[in-house]
Each structure stands twice: as C-alpha cells, then as structure tokens.
Coordinates of C-alpha atoms and ligand atoms in Angstrom, one line a residue:
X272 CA 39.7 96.0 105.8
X273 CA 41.8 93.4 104.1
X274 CA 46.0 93.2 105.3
X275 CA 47.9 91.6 102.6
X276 CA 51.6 91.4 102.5
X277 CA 53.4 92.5 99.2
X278 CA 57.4 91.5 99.0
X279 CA 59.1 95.0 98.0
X280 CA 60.9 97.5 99.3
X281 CA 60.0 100.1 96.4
X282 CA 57.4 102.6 97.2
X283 CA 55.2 102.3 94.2
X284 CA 53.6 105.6 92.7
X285 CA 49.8 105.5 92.8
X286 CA 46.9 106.4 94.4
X287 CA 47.7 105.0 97.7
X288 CA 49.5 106.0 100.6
X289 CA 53.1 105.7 101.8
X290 CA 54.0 104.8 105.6
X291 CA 57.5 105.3 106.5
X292 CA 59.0 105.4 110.0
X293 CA 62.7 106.6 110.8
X294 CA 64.6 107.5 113.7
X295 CA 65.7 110.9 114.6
X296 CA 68.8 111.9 112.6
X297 CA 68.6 108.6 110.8
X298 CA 70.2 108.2 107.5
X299 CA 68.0 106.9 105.0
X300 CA 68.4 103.2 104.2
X301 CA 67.5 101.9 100.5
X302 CA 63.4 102.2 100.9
X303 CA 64.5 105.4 102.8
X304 CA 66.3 106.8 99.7
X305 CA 63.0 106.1 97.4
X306 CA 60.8 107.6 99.1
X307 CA 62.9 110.5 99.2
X308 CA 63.1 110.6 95.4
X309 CA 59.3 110.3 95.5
X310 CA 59.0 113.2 98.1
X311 CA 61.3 115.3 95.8
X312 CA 63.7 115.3 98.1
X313 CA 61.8 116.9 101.4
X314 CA 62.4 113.9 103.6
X315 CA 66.1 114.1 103.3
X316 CA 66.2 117.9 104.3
X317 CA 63.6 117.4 107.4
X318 CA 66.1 115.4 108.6
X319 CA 68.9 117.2 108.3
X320 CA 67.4 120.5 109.3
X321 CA 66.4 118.0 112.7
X322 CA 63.1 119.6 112.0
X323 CA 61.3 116.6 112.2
X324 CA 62.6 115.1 115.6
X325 CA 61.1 111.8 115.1
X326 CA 59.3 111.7 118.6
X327 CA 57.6 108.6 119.0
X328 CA 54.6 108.4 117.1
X329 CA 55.4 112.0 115.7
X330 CA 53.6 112.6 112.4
X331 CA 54.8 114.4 109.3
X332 CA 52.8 114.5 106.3
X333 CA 54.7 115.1 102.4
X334 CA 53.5 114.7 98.9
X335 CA 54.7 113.8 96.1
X336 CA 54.7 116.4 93.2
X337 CA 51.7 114.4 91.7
X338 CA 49.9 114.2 95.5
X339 CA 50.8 111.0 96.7
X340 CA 50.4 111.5 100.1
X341 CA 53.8 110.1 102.3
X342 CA 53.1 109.6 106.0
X343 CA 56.4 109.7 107.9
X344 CA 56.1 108.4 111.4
X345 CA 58.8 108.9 114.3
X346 CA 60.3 106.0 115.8
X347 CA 62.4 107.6 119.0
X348 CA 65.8 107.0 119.9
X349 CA 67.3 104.0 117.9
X350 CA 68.1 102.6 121.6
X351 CA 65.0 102.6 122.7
X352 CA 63.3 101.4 119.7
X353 CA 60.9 98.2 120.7
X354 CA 57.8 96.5 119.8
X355 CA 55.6 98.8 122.3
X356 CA 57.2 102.0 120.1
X357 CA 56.7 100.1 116.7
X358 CA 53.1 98.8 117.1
X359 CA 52.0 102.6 118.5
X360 CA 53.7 104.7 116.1
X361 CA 52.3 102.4 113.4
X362 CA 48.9 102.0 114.6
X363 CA 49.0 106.0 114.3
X364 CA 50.2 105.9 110.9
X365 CA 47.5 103.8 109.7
X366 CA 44.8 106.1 111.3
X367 CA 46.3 109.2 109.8
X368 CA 46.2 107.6 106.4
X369 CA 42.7 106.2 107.3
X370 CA 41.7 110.4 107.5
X371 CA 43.4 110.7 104.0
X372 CA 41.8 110.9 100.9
X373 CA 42.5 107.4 99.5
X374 CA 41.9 104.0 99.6
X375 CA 45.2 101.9 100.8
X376 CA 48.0 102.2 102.1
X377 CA 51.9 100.4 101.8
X378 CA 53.3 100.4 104.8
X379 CA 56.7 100.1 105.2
X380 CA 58.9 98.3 108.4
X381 CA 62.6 100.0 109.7
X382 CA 65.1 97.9 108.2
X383 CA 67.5 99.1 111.1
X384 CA 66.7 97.5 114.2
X385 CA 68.8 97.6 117.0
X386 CA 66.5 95.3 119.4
X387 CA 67.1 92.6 116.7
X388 CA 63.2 92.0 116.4
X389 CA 62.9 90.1 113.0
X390 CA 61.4 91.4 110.3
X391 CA 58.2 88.3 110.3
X392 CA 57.7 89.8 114.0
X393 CA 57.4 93.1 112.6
X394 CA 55.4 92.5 109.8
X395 CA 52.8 90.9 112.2
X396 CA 52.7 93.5 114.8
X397 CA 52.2 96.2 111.8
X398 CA 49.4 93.5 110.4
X399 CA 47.7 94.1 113.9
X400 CA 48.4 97.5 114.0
X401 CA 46.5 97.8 110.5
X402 CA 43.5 96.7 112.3
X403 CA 43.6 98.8 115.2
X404 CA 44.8 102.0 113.2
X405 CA 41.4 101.6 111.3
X406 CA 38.9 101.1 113.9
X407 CA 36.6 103.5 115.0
X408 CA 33.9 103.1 117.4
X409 CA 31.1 104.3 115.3
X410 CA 28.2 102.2 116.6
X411 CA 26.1 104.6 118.5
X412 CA 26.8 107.9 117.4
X413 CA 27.6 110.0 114.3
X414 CA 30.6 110.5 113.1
X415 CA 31.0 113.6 110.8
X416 CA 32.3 113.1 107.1
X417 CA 35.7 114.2 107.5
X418 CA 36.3 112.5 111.0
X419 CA 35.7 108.9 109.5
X420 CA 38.7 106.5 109.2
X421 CA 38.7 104.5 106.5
X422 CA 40.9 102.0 104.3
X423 CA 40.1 99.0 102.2
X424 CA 43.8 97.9 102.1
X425 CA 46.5 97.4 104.2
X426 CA 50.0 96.3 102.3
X427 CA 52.8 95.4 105.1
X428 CA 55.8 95.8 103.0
X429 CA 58.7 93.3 103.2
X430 CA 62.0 92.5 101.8
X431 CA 61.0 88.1 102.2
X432 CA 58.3 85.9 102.6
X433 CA 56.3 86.9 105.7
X434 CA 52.9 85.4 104.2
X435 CA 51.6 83.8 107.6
X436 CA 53.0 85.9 109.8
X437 CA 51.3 88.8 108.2
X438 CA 48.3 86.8 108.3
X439 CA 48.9 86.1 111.8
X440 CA 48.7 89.0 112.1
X441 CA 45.6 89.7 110.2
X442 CA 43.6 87.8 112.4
X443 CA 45.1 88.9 115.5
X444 CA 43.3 92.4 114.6
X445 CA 40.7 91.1 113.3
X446 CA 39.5 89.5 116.6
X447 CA 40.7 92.2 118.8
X448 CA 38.8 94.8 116.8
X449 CA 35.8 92.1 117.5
X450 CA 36.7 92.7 121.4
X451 CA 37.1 96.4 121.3
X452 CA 33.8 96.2 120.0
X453 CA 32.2 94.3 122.4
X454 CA 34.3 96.4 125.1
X455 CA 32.8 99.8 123.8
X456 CA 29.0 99.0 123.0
X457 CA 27.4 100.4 125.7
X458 CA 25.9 97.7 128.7
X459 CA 21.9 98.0 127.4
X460 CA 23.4 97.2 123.8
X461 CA 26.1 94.6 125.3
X462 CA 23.9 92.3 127.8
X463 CA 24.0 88.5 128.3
X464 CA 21.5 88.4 125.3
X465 CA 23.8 90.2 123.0
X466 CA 26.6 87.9 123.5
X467 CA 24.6 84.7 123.0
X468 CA 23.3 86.6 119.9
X469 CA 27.3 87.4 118.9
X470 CA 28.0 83.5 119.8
X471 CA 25.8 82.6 116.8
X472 CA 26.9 85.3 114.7
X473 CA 30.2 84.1 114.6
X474 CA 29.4 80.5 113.8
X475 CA 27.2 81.5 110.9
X476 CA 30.7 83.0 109.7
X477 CA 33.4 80.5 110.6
X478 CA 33.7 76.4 109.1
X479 CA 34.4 74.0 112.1
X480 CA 32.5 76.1 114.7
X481 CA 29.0 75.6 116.7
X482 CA 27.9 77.4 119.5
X483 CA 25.8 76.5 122.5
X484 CA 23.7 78.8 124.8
X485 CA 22.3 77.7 128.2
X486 CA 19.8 79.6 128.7
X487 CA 18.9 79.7 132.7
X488 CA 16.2 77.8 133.1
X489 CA 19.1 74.9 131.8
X490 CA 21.7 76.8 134.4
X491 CA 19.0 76.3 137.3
X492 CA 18.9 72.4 136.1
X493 CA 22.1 72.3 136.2
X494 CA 22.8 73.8 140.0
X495 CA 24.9 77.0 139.0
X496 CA 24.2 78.3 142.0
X497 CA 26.7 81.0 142.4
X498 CA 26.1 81.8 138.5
X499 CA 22.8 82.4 138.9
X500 CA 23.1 84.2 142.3
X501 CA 25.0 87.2 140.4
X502 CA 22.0 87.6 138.3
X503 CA 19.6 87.2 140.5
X504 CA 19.3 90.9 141.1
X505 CA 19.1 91.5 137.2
X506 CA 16.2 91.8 134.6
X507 CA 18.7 90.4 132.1
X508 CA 18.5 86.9 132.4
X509 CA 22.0 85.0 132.6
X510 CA 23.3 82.7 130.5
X511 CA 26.4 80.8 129.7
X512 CA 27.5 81.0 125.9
X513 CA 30.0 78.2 124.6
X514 CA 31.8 78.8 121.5
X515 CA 33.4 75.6 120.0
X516 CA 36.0 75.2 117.6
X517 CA 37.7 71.2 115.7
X518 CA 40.5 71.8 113.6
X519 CA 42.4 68.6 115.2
X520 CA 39.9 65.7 115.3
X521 CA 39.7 64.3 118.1
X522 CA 42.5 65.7 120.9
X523 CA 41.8 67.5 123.7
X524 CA 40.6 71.2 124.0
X525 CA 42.1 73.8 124.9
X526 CA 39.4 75.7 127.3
X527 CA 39.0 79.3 127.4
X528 CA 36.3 81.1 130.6
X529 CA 36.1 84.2 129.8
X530 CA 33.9 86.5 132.5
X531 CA 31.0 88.4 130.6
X532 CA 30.0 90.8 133.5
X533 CA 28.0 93.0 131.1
X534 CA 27.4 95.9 134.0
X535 CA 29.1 95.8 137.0
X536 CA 27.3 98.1 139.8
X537 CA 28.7 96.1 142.5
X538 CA 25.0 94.7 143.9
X539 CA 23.8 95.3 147.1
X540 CA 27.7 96.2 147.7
X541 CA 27.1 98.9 145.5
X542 CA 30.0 101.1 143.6
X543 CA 30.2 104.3 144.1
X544 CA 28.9 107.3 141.6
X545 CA 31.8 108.2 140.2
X546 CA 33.5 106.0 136.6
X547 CA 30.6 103.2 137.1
X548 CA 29.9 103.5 133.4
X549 CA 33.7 101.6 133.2
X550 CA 32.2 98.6 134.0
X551 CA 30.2 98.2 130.9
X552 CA 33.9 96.4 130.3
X553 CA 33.7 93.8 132.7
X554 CA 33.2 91.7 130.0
X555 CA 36.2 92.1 128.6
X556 CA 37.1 88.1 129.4
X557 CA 34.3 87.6 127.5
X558 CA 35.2 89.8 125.0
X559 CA 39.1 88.9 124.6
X560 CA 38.4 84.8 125.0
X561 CA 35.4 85.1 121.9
X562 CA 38.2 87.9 120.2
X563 CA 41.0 85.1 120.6
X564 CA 38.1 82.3 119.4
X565 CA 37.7 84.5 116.2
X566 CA 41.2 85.0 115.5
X567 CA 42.1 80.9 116.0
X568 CA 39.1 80.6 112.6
X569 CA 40.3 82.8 111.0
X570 CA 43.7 80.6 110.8
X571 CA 41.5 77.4 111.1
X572 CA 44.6 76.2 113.6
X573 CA 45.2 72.5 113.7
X574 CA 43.8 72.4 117.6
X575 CA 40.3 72.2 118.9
X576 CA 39.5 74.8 121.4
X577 CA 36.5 75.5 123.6
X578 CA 35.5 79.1 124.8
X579 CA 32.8 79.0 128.0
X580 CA 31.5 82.8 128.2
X581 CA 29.1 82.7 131.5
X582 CA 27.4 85.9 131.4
X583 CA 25.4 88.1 133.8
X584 CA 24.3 91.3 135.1
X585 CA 25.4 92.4 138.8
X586 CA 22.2 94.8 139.7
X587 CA 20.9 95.7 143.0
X588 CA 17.2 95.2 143.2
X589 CA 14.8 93.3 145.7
X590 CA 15.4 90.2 144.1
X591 CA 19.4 90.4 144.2
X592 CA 21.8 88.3 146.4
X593 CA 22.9 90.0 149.8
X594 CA 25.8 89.9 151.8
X595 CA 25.4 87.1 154.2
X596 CA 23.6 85.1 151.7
X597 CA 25.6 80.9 151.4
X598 CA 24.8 79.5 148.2
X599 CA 25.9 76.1 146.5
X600 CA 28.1 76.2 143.6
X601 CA 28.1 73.5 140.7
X602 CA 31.1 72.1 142.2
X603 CA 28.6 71.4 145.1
X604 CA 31.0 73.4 147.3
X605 CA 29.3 76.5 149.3
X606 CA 30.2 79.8 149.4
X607 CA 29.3 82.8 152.2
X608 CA 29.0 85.9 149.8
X609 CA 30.5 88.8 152.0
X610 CA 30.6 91.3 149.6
X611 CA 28.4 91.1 146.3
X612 CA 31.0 93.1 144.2
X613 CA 33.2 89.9 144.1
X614 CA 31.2 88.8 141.4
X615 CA 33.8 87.9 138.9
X616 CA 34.7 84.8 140.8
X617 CA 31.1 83.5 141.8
X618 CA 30.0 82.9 137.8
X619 CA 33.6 82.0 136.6
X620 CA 33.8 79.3 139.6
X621 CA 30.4 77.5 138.0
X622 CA 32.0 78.2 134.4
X623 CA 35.3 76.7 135.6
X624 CA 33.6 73.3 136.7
X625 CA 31.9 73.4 133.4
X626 CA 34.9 74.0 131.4
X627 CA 37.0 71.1 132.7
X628 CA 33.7 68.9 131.4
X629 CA 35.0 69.2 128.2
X630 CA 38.0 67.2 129.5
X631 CA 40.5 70.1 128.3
X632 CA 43.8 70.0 127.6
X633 CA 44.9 73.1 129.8
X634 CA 42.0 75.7 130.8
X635 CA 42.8 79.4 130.8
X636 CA 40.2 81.9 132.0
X637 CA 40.4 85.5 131.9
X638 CA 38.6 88.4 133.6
X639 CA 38.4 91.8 134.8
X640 CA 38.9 90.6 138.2
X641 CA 39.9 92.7 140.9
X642 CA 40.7 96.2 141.4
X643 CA 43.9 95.1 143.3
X644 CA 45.5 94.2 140.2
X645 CA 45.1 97.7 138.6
X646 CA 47.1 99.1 141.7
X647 CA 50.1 96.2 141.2
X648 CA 50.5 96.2 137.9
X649 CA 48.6 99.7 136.6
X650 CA 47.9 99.6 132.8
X651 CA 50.9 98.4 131.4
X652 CA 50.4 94.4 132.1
X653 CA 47.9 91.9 133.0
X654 CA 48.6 89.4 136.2
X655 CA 49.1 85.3 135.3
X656 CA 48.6 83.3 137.9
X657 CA 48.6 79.7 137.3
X658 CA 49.0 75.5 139.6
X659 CA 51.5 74.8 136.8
X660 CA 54.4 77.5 136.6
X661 CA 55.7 75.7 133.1
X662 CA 51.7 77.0 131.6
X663 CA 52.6 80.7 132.9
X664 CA 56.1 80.8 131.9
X665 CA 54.6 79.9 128.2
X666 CA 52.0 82.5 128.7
X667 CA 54.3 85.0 129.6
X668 CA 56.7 84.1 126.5
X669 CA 53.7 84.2 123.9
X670 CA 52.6 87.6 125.1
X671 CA 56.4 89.1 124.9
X672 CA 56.6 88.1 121.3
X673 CA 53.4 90.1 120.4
X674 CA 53.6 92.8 123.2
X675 CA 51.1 92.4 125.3
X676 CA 53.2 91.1 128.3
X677 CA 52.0 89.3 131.4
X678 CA 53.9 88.8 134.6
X679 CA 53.2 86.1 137.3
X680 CA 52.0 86.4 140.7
X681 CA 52.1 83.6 142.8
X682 CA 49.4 81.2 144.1
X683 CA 50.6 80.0 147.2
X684 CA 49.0 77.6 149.7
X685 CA 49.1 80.5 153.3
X686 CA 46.6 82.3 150.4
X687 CA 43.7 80.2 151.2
X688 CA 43.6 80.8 154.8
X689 CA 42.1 84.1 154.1
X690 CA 39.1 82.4 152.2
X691 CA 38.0 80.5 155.3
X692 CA 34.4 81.1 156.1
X693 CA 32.2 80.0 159.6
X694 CA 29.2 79.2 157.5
X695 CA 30.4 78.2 154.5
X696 CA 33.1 76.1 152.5
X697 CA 34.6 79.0 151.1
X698 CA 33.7 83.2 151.2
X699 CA 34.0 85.0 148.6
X700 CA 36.2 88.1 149.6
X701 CA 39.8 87.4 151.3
X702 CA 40.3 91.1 152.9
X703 CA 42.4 93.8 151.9
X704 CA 46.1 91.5 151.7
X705 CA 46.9 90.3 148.2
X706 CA 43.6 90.6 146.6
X707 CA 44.6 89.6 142.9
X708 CA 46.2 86.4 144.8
X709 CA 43.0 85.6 146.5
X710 CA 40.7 85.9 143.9
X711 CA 42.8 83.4 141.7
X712 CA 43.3 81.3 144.6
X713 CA 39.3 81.5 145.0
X714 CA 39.3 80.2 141.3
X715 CA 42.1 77.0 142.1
X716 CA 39.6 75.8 144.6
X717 CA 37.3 75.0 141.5
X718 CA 40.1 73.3 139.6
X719 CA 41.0 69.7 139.9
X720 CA 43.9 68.8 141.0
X721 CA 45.2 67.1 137.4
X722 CA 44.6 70.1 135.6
X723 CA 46.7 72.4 134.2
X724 CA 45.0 75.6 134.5
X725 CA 46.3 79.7 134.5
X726 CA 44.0 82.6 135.5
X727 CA 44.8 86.0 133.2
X728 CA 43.5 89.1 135.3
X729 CA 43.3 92.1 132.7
X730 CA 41.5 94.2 135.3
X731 CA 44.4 96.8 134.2
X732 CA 44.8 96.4 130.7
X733 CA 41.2 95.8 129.2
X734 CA 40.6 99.6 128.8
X735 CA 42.9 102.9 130.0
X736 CA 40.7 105.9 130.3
X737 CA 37.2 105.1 129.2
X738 CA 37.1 107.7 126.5
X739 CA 40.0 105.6 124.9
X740 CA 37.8 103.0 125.2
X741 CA 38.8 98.7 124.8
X742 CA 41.8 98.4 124.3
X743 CA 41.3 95.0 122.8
X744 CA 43.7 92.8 125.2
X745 CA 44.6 89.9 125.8
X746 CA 43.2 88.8 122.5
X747 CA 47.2 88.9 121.0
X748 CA 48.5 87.3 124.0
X749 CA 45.9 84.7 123.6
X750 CA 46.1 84.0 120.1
X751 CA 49.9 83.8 119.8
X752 CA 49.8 81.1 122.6
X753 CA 47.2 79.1 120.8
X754 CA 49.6 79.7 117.6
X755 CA 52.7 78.8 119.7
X756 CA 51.0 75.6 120.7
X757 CA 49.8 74.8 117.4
X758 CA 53.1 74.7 116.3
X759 CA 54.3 72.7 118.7
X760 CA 52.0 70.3 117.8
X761 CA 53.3 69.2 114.3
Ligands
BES878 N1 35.0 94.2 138.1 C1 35.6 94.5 139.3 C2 37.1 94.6 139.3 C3 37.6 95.9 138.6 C4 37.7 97.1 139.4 C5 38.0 95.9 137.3 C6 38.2 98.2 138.8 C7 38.6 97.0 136.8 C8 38.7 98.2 137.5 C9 35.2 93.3 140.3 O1 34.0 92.7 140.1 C10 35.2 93.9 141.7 O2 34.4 94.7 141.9 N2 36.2 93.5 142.5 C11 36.3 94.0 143.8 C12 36.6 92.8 144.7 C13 36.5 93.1 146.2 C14 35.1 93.4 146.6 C15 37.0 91.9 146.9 C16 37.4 95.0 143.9 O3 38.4 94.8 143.2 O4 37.3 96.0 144.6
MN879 MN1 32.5 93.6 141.1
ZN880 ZN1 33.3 92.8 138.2

C-alpha cells in the first residue's frame, strides 16, 4: 500500500474515496464546504439535524450523485480532541474505505484543532494510521471476498508541504504492520528459526543493512549460559539474530535488544491453562526493535543502528532448566533460577552484554517483561526505566509526539537487595514488591557503568485482547526517537 501526500484541500471527483472527520455540531470549514457540494448537500443537513453525533470513531457513509463514496468519521467533543482520538477514528476510516469498492482513498485532516497539534504531526499520524487501517491478518486463514481490506493508495491531504513527515509516517506503518505481523503468526509459524529467516529477508530488501545469525552451537562457544538455559527445554533451537544498519560512517550505534520469546509456557514454572496462546507475543521486543529497524531503512536515517534479537523457546521437557538450577551468564556473573518463567531477563541479560560489544552509543532493549507492569500501567502505556534519567525523559518526549506514550518508573539502588541470592551472584525473581522495577534492575546489573542504557517494558501494550491481536508498539515510539536523534545530529 503506498501513502503519498498531495497538497490540496479540494476533494477531487473520481473513483476514489473521500475521508472526512468533523466534530459534533461543527460548522463546515472550507474542505468541509466541498465536500458538502460533492455530497449534494447531505453532510450539511446530518449535521444540523445532530443526526450524526460525531462519536469518536463514528462512521457515516454518503455518495456523491455519481457514487463517489464519502466516508465521514466522528472526532468527539472539540475539547477533547487529541492525537489518541485522531489516529483511531482515522485508522477506522481507512479500514472502512479499505471494504469499499475502490482503489484509494484522499484523506482529509481537521483544520480546527483546539489541542494545537500541527498539521505535519497530523499528516504523520494519519500516514501511520493508513498502514494500520489496511492491515489484515490474513496469513493463516481465509478471508471471504467481501471481508478483505484493501487499498493501493493512501493520499494524506494537506494545505503545505508535509512531504517527510508524511513519509515518516509511511514508514512508521510500514514497520509496525511488519511487527503486528510477527505478533499475530502463530508460535509453530513464528519460532527462533522464522526470525533469523525474517533477519535475512529484510536485508535482501534494504541498501546499508547485513544481518548476522548465531546459531547455538556459536552461543555455546560463546558462554550464553543463561540464553541457552531458556531453550534448553525447547526442540527449537535458540539463536541470537542481529540486524545491522550504516547510514553515518563510522559513529557509534545506537543498540536495540529486543526479547524474541517465541512461546512462552512458563518452563518447569509452568503457566496456567487459561490465555497461554497470548504468549505467542512475547516476542514482541523482537518484533517492535526489527519493526523500528525496518522503519529507520526505509528513511535510510543518517545514524548507524544495531538491533540484537536473542531468541528462544521457554518449554518444559526433560531436558529444560529447573528451579534451583545456577548457571553462568556471558557476563560471567551467575544466576540462581528460582522461577523458570522469568525468562525474559535470563536471554536479554546475555543479549545485553553482547550489545554493548558493538560499543553503542546508548542501548535500548525492549520486552514483554513482566506481568507486574500490565497491573501498573494496564494497556494504555509501556514502563521506561533507564541509569540515565536525561535517555527516559527523551524517550518519553518522542513517544508523546507520535502517541504511543511511556512513563518512567524508577530504578533505585534498595531494588537490588531483593535480587540477592545464597548460591548465586544474582536470582532471577525479586518477590512479589515492585516486580517491573526488579526485572529492569535485574537487566542494570548487565550494563556497564558508562553506558547509557533504558529498558521499555511493553508487557501492557504489545497486544490488548488476543483476538485484536499486535498492536504493533513501540515500533512509533522507537522510530520517532531514532528520528529525533537523527535530527539532532546535523
Ligand atoms: N512474558 C511474561 C510476562 C507477561 C505476562 C507479559 C503477562 C504479558 C502478559 C514473562 O516471561 C513472565 O512470565 N514474567 C513473570 C515473572 C515472574 C515469574 C517473576 C510474571 O510477570 O509473572
Ligand atoms: Mn515467562
Ligand atoms: Zn516471557
């Protein structure tokens, strides 16, 4: 599906679709007025009749006399009007005309905004929402005729020149449909083989990329210790995938560890029955780090950026780790495994060492972490949790500009008391009390002290309800940071 941007505020007649959005009891501005015309008149009188209440994300289909199809879309109370309530009612919009019968679509942004979001922020979010209006899980089943969502083109409509925002924007979809992708395919599709299969995939497609598997014969040689203890229990061997990326010579990386947990059944600590099948998206790290990867070439962003995917199965099985088990991490440092459903942190630990081999920049790694982070923070924002409060305050400032927010929670030193072990240097679980905090501050024990480093746990926001399915973040969050910094480069 291609986004373009085309500089007008005239609805042209044609085969295509219109996609409006007002506000209820909204007078029609200029572009409001033309469309009108083109609907004969009917959008004026919906209005007025407060037929149409313009809920958000409300839907109201007119024609034209000739059949051009108009899709209106509410926008809510002009007060309350924000990015969140732009980016849903438009990705609705875009999947409604996707059902239509035609092949594009010009999709028009308010010109009244109260919230003072400019108009290039606008045209990007409706560039991702293009993307994410349009894509339909489709991989592994079949989708009757007249349920299929299609477009060829998206036209974000604007009054001046939003060219790279729009393309921003572009390929901020473009790599979180890539995630949502990876997030949906079900876990004997989506295994550490598939991802290392994906790794190349995307190189074949991208100039100034190569990729790297380490296979685990290589891990063993290497002394991922805790890595390899994960998927010990597995018949899916593990792997770490690296994904690199020079657009800047030669400056230092920016590092993103994403976890790839393809299936998560806890181990010997087994989950219970009920919503297992969720953790097919424990590799939504994975998934949003390689998303973000594809979005930054697409742009071919003046930095050079490294993406370390370590990837795994966590089965129960004679040959599995056990509670009780020590093992020796990369780092060297030892860890008692008290529960083998902390898994997240044993192959990101080995992946974090790794990382900072590439002598980064700043390192960022991302994961489905911990179940205590869903009950903090729900489904509305992921946790930041970072050594250098300047790298999460950025963090947090690059996801409010694309809506999809972060907020910090704090790593301080009492935290590590509760990772003490008798047998080991470290365990793995740090009891019921601030268990977000402790799996981060878990993860900080791997970091040196010179590196700036912030840990994303998206335990909440990776998916919703599984039959909603990925949800495609932190790949905007991600990508507008690596944007942001890219800017502030030059
Ligand atoms: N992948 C899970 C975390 C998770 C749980 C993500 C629910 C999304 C929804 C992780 O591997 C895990 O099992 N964490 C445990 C840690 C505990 C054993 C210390 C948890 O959160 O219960
Ligand atoms: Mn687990
Ligand atoms: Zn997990």
């Amino acid at each position: 599906m291609k986004v373009i941007q085309r500089i007008s505020t005239e609805p042209g007649s044609g085969d295509h679709a219109i996609l409006f959005g007002v506000f209820p009891g909204d007078s029609l501005n200029a572009t409001g007025q033309r469309i009108d015309a083109l609907a004969g008149g009917q959008l004026k009188k919906v209005l007025e009749k407060g037929d149409f209440r313009a809920k958000p994300s409300q839907l109201l289909m007119l024609y034209s006399p000739s059949g051009q199809p108009i899709v209106i879309v509410g926008l809510g109370e002009k007060d309350r009007f924000n990015k969140g309530v732009f980016q849903e009612a438009t990705t609705r919009a875009v999947e409604h005309a996707g059902c239509l019968s035609v092949d594009s679509a010009e999709c028009f942004l308010p010109q009244i905004n109260q919230n003072d979001i400019p108009e290039k922020r606008l045209a990007q979010l409706a560039a991702i929402a293009a993307h994410n209006g349009t894509y339909q899980y489709v991989t592994t089943r079949h989708v009757p005729e007249d349920e299929k969502v299609h477009l060829d083109e998206v036209a974000i409509m604007v009054s001046e020149d939003c060219e790279s925002c729009v393309r921003q924007g572009d390929a901020i979809g473009i790599g979180m449909v890539q995630a949502r992708e990876l997030g949906n395919l079900p876990p004997n599709i989506c295994n550490p083989a598939y991802l290392a299969a994906k790794a190349e995939e995307i190189t074949g497609q991208y100039a100034n990329t190569r990729h790297r598997v380490l296979n685990q014969d290589e891990l063993q040689d290497m002394g991922m210790g805790a890595l390899l203890a994960v998927g010990q229990g597995s018949a899916n061997d593990s792997r770490i995938v690296v994904l690199e990326y020079s657009g800047a010579g030669d400056a230092k990386p920016y590092a993103l560890v994403g976890k790839g947990v393809t299936f998560d059944s806890g181990g010997i600590s087994l989950k219970p029955g009920p919503n297992m099948d969720e953790m097919k998206y424990d590799m939504m790290g994975a998934g949003s780090v390689i998303g973000a990867f594809i979005t930054v070439a697409e742009l071919q962003l003046p930095i050079n950026l490294v993406v370390v995917v370590p990837t795994v199965e966590n089965m129960p099985d004679g040959l599995a780790y056990r509670p009780g088990d020590v093992i020796t991490s990369y780092s060297g440092k030892t860890i008692e495994v008290l529960n083998t459903d902390a898994e997240g942190r044993l192959i990101l630990c080995d992946a974090l060492t790794y990382a900072q081999e590439f002598d980064p920049e700043l390192v960022v790694d991302v994961a489905t972490l911990t179940g205590a982070c869903v009950v903090a923070l729900g489904h509305v924002t992921s946790a930041v949790m970072s050594n250098r409060d300047a790298l999460a305050a950025q963090l947090m400032e690059s996801g409010n500009a694309v809506y999809d927010r972060t907020w910090q929670m704090p790593l301080f030193d009492e935290y590590k008391q509760q990772l003490k072990s008798p047998f080991a240097d470290l365990k793995n679980i740090g009891g019921m009390p601030a268990g977000s905090i402790t799996a981060a501050t878990f993860l900080g024990e791997f970091i040196n002290e010179d590196q700036p480093w912030a840990h994303l746990d998206i335990a909440g926001v990776a998916w919703r309800k599984k039959e909603e399915g990925a949800t495609g973040r932190v790949v905007p969050l991600l990508s507008q940071f690596l944007i942001d910094r890219s800017e502030q480069a030059d």
